[in-house]
Amino acid sequence: MISADLKGKAVLVTGGVSGIGLAAAELFASNGASVAVNHLSDDPAAGEVIERLTGNGLEVIAAPGDVSDPAQGEAMVQQAAEQLGRLDVLINNAGTSNTREPIAYDNLDAMTEDFWSKILQTNLIGAFRCARAAAEHLKASEGAIVSTAAVAGLGIPGSSIAYGASKGALINLTRSLAHALAPDVRVNAVAPGLVRTPWTEPWPDSRKNQTIENCLLKRMVEPEEIAQTMLFLACSPAITGQTLAVDCGRTC
């Protein structure tokens, strides 16, 4: 298990009330950081999650807002930084596949303008607007950004053409932001494979097993393992501009 002394540090986790985001929020807070947990304003699970984390003695605050909305996304980042008093790490985790079932790549008619817009506004532009809003705070603290990409952005078939394209673009954005914010801010990404989350839990076993068979380690990734990698990247002073696949050997 990776650990770090994060006392006095402040972290914002977007999409932080379930799956990878929740695991990241809990891990950073358990290592001493003050954590702002972003969630959609109408998410019914948010209150319960925040109450549970604070009840466990973790320093956590709610940061409602939709990163896909320009006004909400930027305001959420600024408000979180103000409430925390500073910002050392931005975990750009909020994302969407915009579909429960995979969409065949040859089904071009399903890739409507609205479908593309929802995915890009959340997965790519949302990540950029949060990074832009956080940039001055992170420069002041010589902090870090860690984004959640996906193996779909590394050439592994994903849930749709649009999803894969958004994650590939996020990987490119990671490199670009590393250049733009250097030397003060380090920018990296994690590319998860098949992760055990509330989103993948309802999938039929046949679908999950097909992916697992293509992994060297023959298992799913746990969200806590992604969070551990995020902590490693956030605290590694010599790493920037990189995307690390955490996929049980899917991309080998």
Coordinates of N, CA, C and O in Angstrom, one line a residue, residues 1-9 11 26-34 89 186 227-228 230-237:
M1 N 0.8 -1.2 0.0 CA 0.0 0.0 0.0 C 0.9 1.2 0.0 O 1.8 1.4 0.8
I2 N 0.6 2.2 -0.9 CA 1.3 3.4 -0.9 C 0.6 4.4 0.1 O -0.6 4.5 0.2
S3 N 1.5 5.1 0.8 CA 1.0 6.1 1.8 C 1.8 7.3 1.7 O 2.9 7.3 1.1
A4 N 1.3 8.4 2.2 CA 2.0 9.7 2.1 C 1.5 10.6 3.3 O 0.4 10.4 3.7
D5 N 2.4 11.5 3.7 CA 1.9 12.5 4.7 C 1.4 13.7 4.0 O 2.1 14.5 3.5
L6 N 0.0 13.8 4.0 CA -0.6 14.8 3.3 C -1.3 15.9 4.2 O -2.1 16.6 3.8
K7 N -0.8 15.9 5.5 CA -1.4 16.8 6.4 C -1.1 18.3 5.9 O 0.0 18.6 5.5
G8 N -2.1 19.1 5.9 CA -2.0 20.5 5.4 C -2.2 20.6 3.9 O -2.2 21.7 3.4
K9 N -2.4 19.5 3.2 CA -2.6 19.5 1.8 C -4.1 19.5 1.5 O -4.9 19.0 2.3
V11 N -7.1 18.7 -1.5 CA -7.3 17.9 -2.8 C -8.8 18.1 -3.2 O -9.7 18.1 -2.4
E26 N -11.3 8.9 -0.5 CA -11.1 8.3 0.8 C -9.6 8.1 1.1 O -9.1 8.3 2.2
L27 N -8.9 7.7 0.1 CA -7.4 7.4 0.3 C -6.7 8.7 0.6 O -5.9 8.7 1.5
F28 N -6.9 9.8 -0.2 CA -6.2 11.0 0.1 C -6.6 11.6 1.4 O -5.7 12.0 2.2
A29 N -7.8 11.5 1.8 CA -8.2 12.0 3.1 C -7.6 11.1 4.3 O -7.2 11.6 5.3
S30 N -7.6 9.8 4.0 CA -7.0 8.9 5.1 C -5.5 9.1 5.3 O -5.0 8.8 6.3
N31 N -4.9 9.8 4.3 CA -3.5 10.1 4.4 C -3.3 11.6 4.9 O -2.2 12.1 4.8
G32 N -4.4 12.2 5.4 CA -4.2 13.5 6.1 C -4.7 14.7 5.3 O -4.7 15.8 5.9
A33 N -5.1 14.5 4.0 CA -5.4 15.7 3.2 C -6.9 16.1 3.6 O -7.7 15.3 4.0
S34 N -7.1 17.4 3.3 CA -8.5 17.9 3.3 C -9.0 17.7 1.9 O -8.4 18.1 0.9
V89 N -3.8 19.3 -5.1 CA -4.0 18.2 -6.0 C -5.4 18.3 -6.6 O -6.4 18.5 -5.9
R186 N 2.8 19.5 -11.9 CA 2.9 18.2 -12.7 C 1.5 17.7 -13.1 O 0.6 17.8 -12.3
A227 N -6.8 4.3 -7.2 CA -6.6 5.4 -6.2 C -5.1 5.4 -5.8 O -4.5 6.5 -5.6
Q228 N -4.6 4.2 -5.5 CA -3.2 4.1 -5.1 C -2.3 4.7 -6.2 O -1.3 5.4 -5.9
M230 N -3.1 7.0 -8.4 CA -3.3 8.4 -8.3 C -2.4 9.1 -7.2 O -1.8 10.1 -7.4
L231 N -2.4 8.5 -6.1 CA -1.6 9.0 -5.0 C -0.1 8.9 -5.3 O 0.6 9.9 -5.1
F232 N 0.3 7.9 -5.9 CA 1.7 7.8 -6.4 C 2.1 8.9 -7.3 O 3.1 9.6 -7.2
L233 N 1.2 9.1 -8.3 CA 1.5 10.1 -9.3 C 1.4 11.5 -8.7 O 2.2 12.4 -9.1
A234 N 0.5 11.7 -7.8 CA 0.4 13.1 -7.2 C 1.6 13.4 -6.3 O 1.9 14.6 -6.1
C235 N 2.2 12.4 -5.8 CA 3.3 12.6 -4.9 C 4.7 12.3 -5.4 O 5.7 12.4 -4.7
S236 N 4.8 12.1 -6.8 CA 6.1 11.7 -7.4 C 6.7 13.0 -8.1 O 6.2 13.3 -9.2
P237 N 7.7 13.6 -7.5 CA 8.1 14.9 -8.0 C 8.8 14.9 -9.4 O 9.0 15.9 -10.0

